[in-house]
Amino acid sequence: MPNNQCIVYCWRYENQSYCKIGKSSLEIFLHSRLKDAERVNILDIEILGVCRCANEQESDKLEKHLLNDQFDRVRPDRNELVHFNGKVKDWLRHDSVENNWTIDKLKKLPNPHAPKNNERETNRYHENERKKNLKIRALNIYKRELPKQGHLWATIEMTTDLLNHGAEDSFVKECLDELIKNPDSTDNI
């Protein structure tokens, strides 16, 4: 497929429930659109399909038809995003260049941001696990101290322990708010 080939493309961030429909030339799609999208999100991009068009007018017409008539937009103010549902999957199965060498080639393109994205995702996962474990620990302390010393002392003990384990003030407040909103949450621990 030549670099100046007009296309309508469909991609999404990995495992998202929506996808992006757009028009471009193959070269701009490869060297600009995808690279820009990779920079703004930590998720990798899945290229779902590419449809060849004879010229710019045809790609413009096809893109407008897909967005306005055939697919379900996610939000009216984000015209290019549509729900990744059966309508899109049917179009990809029947009308895009799926399984064409171009799609395989596009999928094999390295994402220069992937290592950084993977590292950020790993760090985010570990931080979420740490917070979950701290919250369980804090609620266990509260539950242990409540019958002995009462609510105020149990809250102080819980807060002190969270701070001693490096919890930020906002996280401590989140735990206290959760305890106030749902004091029965300690029953499940």
Coordinates of N, CA and C in Angstrom, one line a residue:
M1 N 0.9 -1.2 0.0 CA 0.0 0.0 0.0 C 0.9 1.2 0.0
P2 N 0.7 2.1 -0.9 CA 1.6 3.3 -1.0 C 1.4 4.3 0.2
N3 N 2.4 5.0 0.5 CA 2.3 5.9 1.7 C 1.2 7.0 1.6
N4 N 0.9 7.4 0.3 CA -0.1 8.4 0.1 C -1.5 7.8 0.0
Q5 N -1.7 6.5 0.2 CA -3.0 5.9 0.1 C -3.9 6.5 1.1
C6 N -5.1 6.9 0.6 CA -6.1 7.4 1.5 C -6.8 6.3 2.2
I7 N -7.0 6.4 3.5 CA -7.6 5.3 4.3 C -8.6 5.9 5.3
V8 N -9.5 5.0 5.8 CA -10.3 5.2 7.0 C -9.8 4.2 7.9
Y9 N -9.5 4.6 9.1 CA -8.9 3.6 10.1 C -9.7 3.5 11.3
C10 N -9.5 2.4 12.1 CA -10.2 2.2 13.3 C -9.2 1.6 14.3
W11 N -9.0 2.2 15.4 CA -8.1 1.7 16.5 C -8.7 2.0 17.8
R12 N -8.2 1.4 18.8 CA -8.6 1.6 20.2 C -7.4 1.4 21.1
Y13 N -7.5 2.0 22.3 CA -6.6 1.7 23.4 C -6.9 0.3 23.9
E14 N -5.9 -0.5 24.2 CA -6.2 -1.9 24.5 C -7.3 -2.1 25.5
N15 N -8.2 -3.0 25.0 CA -9.4 -3.5 25.8 C -10.4 -2.4 26.2
Q16 N -10.4 -1.3 25.5 CA -11.4 -0.3 25.8 C -12.7 -0.6 25.1
S17 N -13.8 0.0 25.6 CA -15.1 -0.3 25.1 C -15.5 0.6 24.0
Y18 N -14.6 1.5 23.6 CA -14.8 2.4 22.5 C -13.6 2.4 21.6
C19 N -13.8 2.9 20.4 CA -12.7 3.0 19.4 C -12.7 4.3 18.7
K20 N -11.7 4.6 17.9 CA -11.6 5.8 17.2 C -11.7 5.5 15.7
I21 N -12.5 6.3 15.0 CA -12.6 6.2 13.6 C -12.1 7.5 13.0
G22 N -11.2 7.4 12.0 CA -10.6 8.6 11.4 C -10.2 8.3 10.0
K23 N -9.8 9.4 9.3 CA -9.4 9.3 8.0 C -8.0 10.0 7.9
S24 N -7.2 9.5 6.9 CA -5.9 10.0 6.8 C -5.2 9.4 5.6
S25 N -4.0 9.7 5.4 CA -3.2 8.9 4.4 C -2.4 7.9 5.3
L26 N -2.0 6.9 4.7 CA -1.3 5.8 5.4 C -0.1 6.4 6.1
E27 N 0.7 7.2 5.4 CA 1.9 7.8 6.0 C 1.6 8.7 7.2
I28 N 0.6 9.5 7.1 CA 0.3 10.4 8.3 C -0.3 9.5 9.4
F29 N -1.1 8.5 9.1 CA -1.6 7.6 10.1 C -0.4 6.9 10.9
L30 N 0.6 6.4 10.2 CA 1.7 5.7 10.8 C 2.6 6.6 11.6
H31 N 2.9 7.8 11.0 CA 3.9 8.6 11.6 C 3.4 9.8 12.5
S32 N 2.2 10.0 12.5 CA 1.7 11.1 13.2 C 0.5 10.7 14.1
R33 N -0.6 10.2 13.6 CA -1.8 9.9 14.3 C -1.5 8.9 15.5
L34 N -0.9 7.8 15.1 CA -0.6 6.7 16.1 C 0.4 7.2 17.1
K35 N 1.4 7.9 16.7 CA 2.5 8.3 17.6 C 1.9 9.3 18.6
D36 N 1.1 10.2 18.1 CA 0.4 11.2 19.0 C -0.4 10.5 20.0
A37 N -1.2 9.5 19.6 CA -2.1 8.8 20.5 C -1.3 8.0 21.5
E38 N -0.2 7.4 21.1 CA 0.6 6.7 22.1 C 1.2 7.5 23.2
R39 N 1.5 8.8 22.9 CA 2.1 9.7 23.8 C 1.1 10.1 24.9
V40 N -0.2 10.1 24.7 CA -1.2 10.6 25.6 C -1.8 9.6 26.5
N41 N -1.5 8.3 26.3 CA -2.1 7.3 27.1 C -1.1 6.2 27.4
I42 N -1.3 5.6 28.6 CA -0.3 4.5 29.0 C -0.7 3.2 28.4
L43 N -1.9 3.1 27.8 CA -2.3 1.8 27.2 C -1.8 1.7 25.7
D44 N -1.5 0.5 25.3 CA -1.0 0.3 24.0 C -2.2 0.4 23.0
I45 N -1.9 0.7 21.8 CA -3.0 0.8 20.8 C -3.2 -0.5 20.0
E46 N -4.4 -0.8 19.8 CA -4.8 -2.0 19.0 C -5.3 -1.4 17.7
I47 N -4.7 -1.7 16.6 CA -5.2 -1.3 15.3 C -6.2 -2.4 14.9
L48 N -7.4 -1.9 14.7 CA -8.5 -2.9 14.5 C -8.8 -3.1 13.0
G49 N -8.6 -2.0 12.2 CA -8.9 -2.1 10.8 C -8.5 -0.9 10.0
V50 N -8.3 -1.1 8.7 CA -8.0 0.0 7.8 C -8.8 -0.3 6.5
C51 N -9.4 0.7 6.0 CA -10.2 0.6 4.8 C -9.6 1.5 3.7
R52 N -9.2 1.0 2.6 CA -8.6 1.8 1.5 C -9.7 2.6 0.8
C53 N -9.3 3.8 0.5 CA -10.2 4.7 -0.3 C -9.5 5.2 -1.5
A54 N -10.3 5.4 -2.6 CA -9.7 5.9 -3.8 C -9.1 7.3 -3.8
N55 N -9.7 8.1 -2.9 CA -9.2 9.5 -2.8 C -9.7 10.1 -1.5
E56 N -9.3 11.4 -1.3 CA -9.6 12.1 -0.1 C -11.1 12.3 0.1
Q57 N -11.8 12.6 -1.0 CA -13.2 12.8 -0.9 C -14.0 11.5 -0.5
E58 N -13.5 10.3 -1.0 CA -14.1 9.1 -0.7 C -13.9 8.7 0.8
S59 N -12.6 9.0 1.3 CA -12.4 8.7 2.7 C -13.2 9.7 3.6
D60 N -13.3 10.9 3.2 CA -14.1 11.9 4.0 C -15.6 11.4 4.0
K61 N -16.1 11.0 2.9 CA -17.5 10.5 2.8 C -17.7 9.2 3.6
L62 N -16.8 8.3 3.6 CA -16.9 7.1 4.3 C -16.8 7.3 5.8
E63 N -15.9 8.2 6.2 CA -15.7 8.5 7.7 C -17.0 9.1 8.2
K64 N -17.6 10.1 7.4 CA -18.8 10.8 7.9 C -20.0 9.8 7.9
H65 N -20.1 8.9 7.0 CA -21.1 7.9 7.0 C -21.0 7.0 8.2
L66 N -19.8 6.5 8.5 CA -19.6 5.6 9.7 C -19.9 6.3 11.0
L67 N -19.5 7.5 11.1 CA -19.7 8.3 12.4 C -21.1 8.8 12.5
N68 N -21.7 9.2 11.4 CA -23.1 9.8 11.5 C -24.2 8.8 11.4
D69 N -24.0 7.8 10.6 CA -25.1 6.9 10.3 C -25.0 5.4 10.8
Q70 N -23.7 4.9 10.7 CA -23.6 3.5 11.0 C -23.2 3.1 12.4
F71 N -22.4 3.9 13.1 CA -21.9 3.6 14.4 C -22.6 4.5 15.5
D72 N -22.4 4.1 16.7 CA -23.0 4.8 17.9 C -21.8 5.6 18.5
R73 N -22.0 6.9 18.5 CA -20.9 7.7 19.1 C -21.0 7.6 20.6
V74 N -19.8 7.8 21.2 CA -19.7 7.7 22.6 C -20.3 9.0 23.2
R75 N -19.9 10.1 22.7 CA -20.4 11.4 23.2 C -20.5 12.3 22.0
P76 N -21.5 13.2 21.9 CA -21.7 14.1 20.8 C -20.5 15.0 20.6
D77 N -19.8 15.4 21.7 CA -18.7 16.3 21.5 C -17.4 15.6 21.2
R78 N -17.4 14.3 21.1 CA -16.2 13.6 20.7 C -16.6 12.7 19.5
N79 N -16.7 13.4 18.4 CA -17.2 12.8 17.2 C -16.5 11.6 16.7
E80 N -15.2 11.5 16.9 CA -14.5 10.4 16.4 C -14.5 9.1 17.2
L81 N -15.1 9.2 18.4 CA -15.1 8.0 19.3 C -16.5 7.3 19.2
V82 N -16.5 6.0 18.9 CA -17.7 5.2 18.8 C -17.6 4.0 19.7
H83 N -18.7 3.5 20.1 CA -18.8 2.3 21.0 C -18.3 1.1 20.1
F84 N -17.4 0.3 20.7 CA -16.8 -0.9 20.0 C -17.8 -2.0 20.3
N85 N -18.8 -2.1 19.4 CA -19.9 -3.1 19.5 C -20.0 -3.9 18.2
G86 N -21.1 -4.6 18.1 CA -21.3 -5.5 16.9 C -21.3 -4.8 15.6
K87 N -21.8 -3.5 15.6 CA -21.8 -2.8 14.3 C -20.4 -2.6 13.8
V88 N -19.5 -2.2 14.7 CA -18.1 -1.9 14.4 C -17.4 -3.2 14.0
K89 N -17.7 -4.2 14.8 CA -17.0 -5.5 14.5 C -17.5 -6.1 13.1
D90 N -18.8 -5.9 12.8 CA -19.2 -6.4 11.4 C -18.5 -5.6 10.3
W91 N -18.4 -4.3 10.5 CA -17.7 -3.5 9.5 C -16.3 -3.9 9.4
L92 N -15.6 -4.2 10.5 CA -14.2 -4.6 10.4 C -14.1 -6.0 9.7
R93 N -15.0 -6.8 10.0 CA -15.0 -8.2 9.5 C -15.2 -8.2 7.9
H94 N -16.1 -7.3 7.5 CA -16.5 -7.4 6.1 C -15.9 -6.3 5.2
D95 N -15.6 -5.1 5.7 CA -15.2 -4.0 4.8 C -13.8 -3.5 5.0
S96 N -13.1 -3.9 6.1 CA -11.8 -3.3 6.3 C -10.8 -4.3 5.7
V97 N -9.5 -3.9 5.7 CA -8.5 -4.7 5.1 C -7.9 -5.7 6.2
E98 N -8.8 -6.2 7.0 CA -8.3 -7.0 8.1 C -7.5 -8.2 7.5
N99 N -6.5 -8.6 8.2 CA -5.6 -9.8 7.9 C -4.8 -9.4 6.6
N100 N -4.8 -8.2 6.1 CA -4.0 -7.8 5.0 C -2.6 -7.6 5.6
W101 N -1.6 -7.7 4.7 CA -0.2 -7.5 5.2 C 0.0 -6.2 5.9
T102 N -0.8 -5.2 5.5 CA -0.7 -3.9 6.1 C -1.0 -3.9 7.5
I103 N -2.1 -4.6 7.9 CA -2.5 -4.7 9.3 C -1.4 -5.4 10.1
D104 N -0.9 -6.5 9.6 CA 0.1 -7.2 10.3 C 1.3 -6.3 10.5
K105 N 1.7 -5.6 9.4 CA 2.8 -4.7 9.5 C 2.6 -3.6 10.5
L106 N 1.4 -3.1 10.5 CA 1.1 -2.0 11.5 C 1.1 -2.5 12.9
K107 N 0.6 -3.7 13.2 CA 0.6 -4.3 14.5 C 2.1 -4.5 15.0
K108 N 3.0 -4.8 14.1 CA 4.3 -5.1 14.5 C 5.2 -3.9 14.7
L109 N 4.7 -2.7 14.4 CA 5.4 -1.5 14.6 C 5.7 -1.3 16.1
P110 N 7.0 -1.0 16.4 CA 7.3 -0.8 17.8 C 6.6 0.4 18.4
N111 N 6.1 0.3 19.6 CA 5.6 1.5 20.3 C 6.8 2.0 21.2
P112 N 7.4 3.1 20.8 CA 8.6 3.6 21.6 C 8.2 3.9 23.0
H113 N 6.9 4.1 23.3 CA 6.5 4.5 24.6 C 6.1 3.3 25.5
A114 N 6.1 2.1 24.9 CA 5.6 0.9 25.6 C 6.4 0.6 26.8
P115 N 7.8 0.6 26.8 CA 8.5 0.3 28.1 C 8.1 1.3 29.2
K116 N 8.0 2.6 28.8 CA 7.7 3.6 29.8 C 6.2 3.3 30.3
N117 N 5.3 3.0 29.3 CA 4.0 2.7 29.7 C 3.9 1.5 30.6
N118 N 4.6 0.4 30.3 CA 4.6 -0.8 31.1 C 5.1 -0.5 32.5
E119 N 6.1 0.3 32.6 CA 6.7 0.6 33.9 C 5.7 1.4 34.7
R120 N 5.1 2.4 34.1 CA 4.0 3.2 34.8 C 2.9 2.3 35.2
E121 N 2.5 1.4 34.4 CA 1.3 0.5 34.7 C 1.7 -0.4 35.9
T122 N 3.0 -0.9 35.9 CA 3.4 -1.8 36.9 C 3.5 -1.0 38.2
N123 N 4.0 0.2 38.2 CA 4.1 1.1 39.4 C 2.7 1.4 39.9
R124 N 1.8 1.7 39.0 CA 0.4 1.9 39.4 C -0.2 0.7 40.1
Y125 N 0.0 -0.5 39.5 CA -0.5 -1.7 40.1 C 0.0 -1.9 41.5
H126 N 1.3 -1.7 41.7 CA 1.9 -1.9 43.0 C 1.4 -0.9 44.0
E127 N 1.3 0.3 43.6 CA 0.8 1.3 44.5 C -0.7 1.0 44.9
N128 N -1.5 0.6 44.0 CA -2.9 0.2 44.3 C -2.9 -1.0 45.3
E129 N -2.0 -1.9 45.1 CA -2.0 -3.1 46.0 C -1.5 -2.6 47.4
R130 N -0.5 -1.7 47.4 CA 0.0 -1.2 48.7 C -1.2 -0.5 49.4
K131 N -1.9 0.3 48.7 CA -3.0 1.1 49.3 C -4.1 0.1 49.8
K132 N -4.4 -0.9 49.0 CA -5.4 -1.9 49.4 C -5.0 -2.6 50.7
N133 N -3.7 -3.0 50.8 CA -3.2 -3.7 52.0 C -3.2 -2.8 53.2
L134 N -2.8 -1.5 53.0 CA -2.8 -0.5 54.1 C -4.2 -0.3 54.6
K135 N -5.2 -0.2 53.7 CA -6.6 0.0 54.1 C -7.1 -1.2 54.9
I136 N -6.7 -2.4 54.5 CA -7.1 -3.6 55.3 C -6.5 -3.6 56.6
R137 N -5.2 -3.3 56.7 CA -4.5 -3.2 57.9 C -5.1 -2.2 58.9
A138 N -5.4 -1.0 58.3 CA -6.0 0.1 59.1 C -7.3 -0.3 59.7
L139 N -8.2 -0.9 58.8 CA -9.5 -1.3 59.3 C -9.4 -2.4 60.3
N140 N -8.4 -3.3 60.2 CA -8.2 -4.3 61.2 C -7.8 -3.7 62.6
I141 N -6.9 -2.7 62.5 CA -6.5 -2.0 63.8 C -7.8 -1.3 64.4
Y142 N -8.5 -0.7 63.6 CA -9.8 0.0 64.1 C -10.7 -1.0 64.7
K143 N -10.9 -2.1 64.1 CA -11.8 -3.2 64.6 C -11.2 -3.8 65.9
R144 N -9.9 -3.9 66.0 CA -9.3 -4.5 67.2 C -9.4 -3.5 68.4
E145 N -9.2 -2.2 68.1 CA -9.2 -1.2 69.2 C -10.6 -0.7 69.6
L146 N -11.5 -0.8 68.7 CA -12.9 -0.3 69.0 C -13.5 -0.8 70.3
P147 N -13.5 -2.1 70.5 CA -14.2 -2.6 71.7 C -13.3 -2.3 72.9
K148 N -12.0 -2.1 72.8 CA -11.2 -1.8 74.0 C -11.2 -0.4 74.4
Q149 N -11.1 0.5 73.4 CA -10.9 2.0 73.7 C -12.0 2.9 73.2
G150 N -12.8 2.4 72.3 CA -13.9 3.2 71.7 C -13.5 3.8 70.4
H151 N -14.4 4.5 69.8 CA -14.3 5.0 68.4 C -13.1 6.0 68.3
L152 N -13.0 6.9 69.2 CA -12.0 8.0 69.1 C -10.6 7.4 69.1
W153 N -10.3 6.5 70.1 CA -9.0 5.9 70.2 C -8.7 5.0 69.0
A154 N -9.7 4.2 68.6 CA -9.5 3.3 67.5 C -9.1 4.1 66.2
T155 N -9.8 5.3 66.0 CA -9.5 6.1 64.9 C -8.1 6.7 65.0
I156 N -7.7 7.1 66.2 CA -6.3 7.7 66.4 C -5.3 6.6 66.0
E157 N -5.5 5.4 66.6 CA -4.5 4.3 66.3 C -4.4 4.0 64.8
M158 N -5.6 3.9 64.2 CA -5.6 3.6 62.8 C -4.9 4.7 62.0
T159 N -5.2 6.0 62.3 CA -4.5 7.1 61.6 C -3.0 7.1 61.8
T160 N -2.6 6.9 63.0 CA -1.2 6.8 63.4 C -0.4 5.7 62.6
D161 N -1.1 4.6 62.5 CA -0.4 3.5 61.8 C -0.3 3.8 60.3
L162 N -1.4 4.3 59.7 CA -1.3 4.7 58.3 C -0.2 5.7 58.1
L163 N -0.1 6.7 58.9 CA 1.0 7.7 58.7 C 2.4 7.1 58.9
N164 N 2.5 6.2 59.9 CA 3.8 5.5 60.1 C 4.2 4.6 58.9
H165 N 3.3 4.2 58.1 CA 3.5 3.4 57.0 C 3.6 4.2 55.7
G166 N 3.8 5.5 55.8 CA 4.0 6.4 54.7 C 2.8 6.8 53.9
A167 N 1.6 6.6 54.4 CA 0.4 7.0 53.7 C 0.3 8.5 53.7
E168 N -0.2 9.0 52.6 CA -0.4 10.4 52.4 C -1.6 10.9 53.1
D169 N -1.7 12.1 53.5 CA -2.9 12.7 54.2 C -4.2 12.4 53.4
S170 N -4.1 12.5 52.1 CA -5.4 12.3 51.3 C -5.8 10.9 51.4
F171 N -4.9 9.9 51.5 CA -5.3 8.5 51.7 C -5.9 8.3 53.1
V172 N -5.3 8.9 54.1 CA -5.8 8.7 55.4 C -7.2 9.3 55.5
K173 N -7.4 10.4 54.9 CA -8.7 11.0 54.9 C -9.7 10.1 54.1
E174 N -9.3 9.5 53.0 CA -10.1 8.6 52.3 C -10.5 7.4 53.2
C175 N -9.6 6.8 53.9 CA -9.9 5.7 54.8 C -10.9 6.1 55.9
L176 N -10.7 7.3 56.5 CA -11.6 7.8 57.5 C -12.9 8.1 57.0
D177 N -13.0 8.7 55.8 CA -14.3 8.9 55.2 C -15.1 7.6 54.9
E178 N -14.3 6.6 54.4 CA -14.9 5.3 54.2 C -15.5 4.7 55.4
L179 N -14.7 4.9 56.5 CA -15.1 4.3 57.8 C -16.4 5.0 58.3
I180 N -16.4 6.3 58.1 CA -17.6 7.1 58.6 C -18.8 6.8 57.7
K181 N -18.7 6.7 56.4 CA -19.8 6.4 55.5 C -20.3 5.0 55.7
N182 N -19.4 4.1 56.0 CA -19.8 2.7 56.1 C -19.1 2.0 57.3
P183 N -19.5 2.2 58.5 CA -18.9 1.7 59.7 C -19.0 0.1 59.7
D184 N -19.9 -0.4 59.0 CA -20.1 -1.9 58.9 C -19.0 -2.5 58.0
S185 N -18.2 -1.8 57.3 CA -17.2 -2.3 56.4 C -16.2 -3.2 57.2
T186 N -16.1 -2.9 58.5 CA -15.1 -3.7 59.3 C -15.6 -5.1 59.6
D187 N -16.9 -5.3 59.4 CA -17.5 -6.6 59.6 C -16.9 -7.7 58.7
N188 N -16.5 -7.2 57.5 CA -16.0 -8.2 56.4 C -14.6 -8.5 56.6
I189 N -13.9 -7.9 57.5 CA -12.4 -8.1 57.6 C -12.1 -9.2 58.5

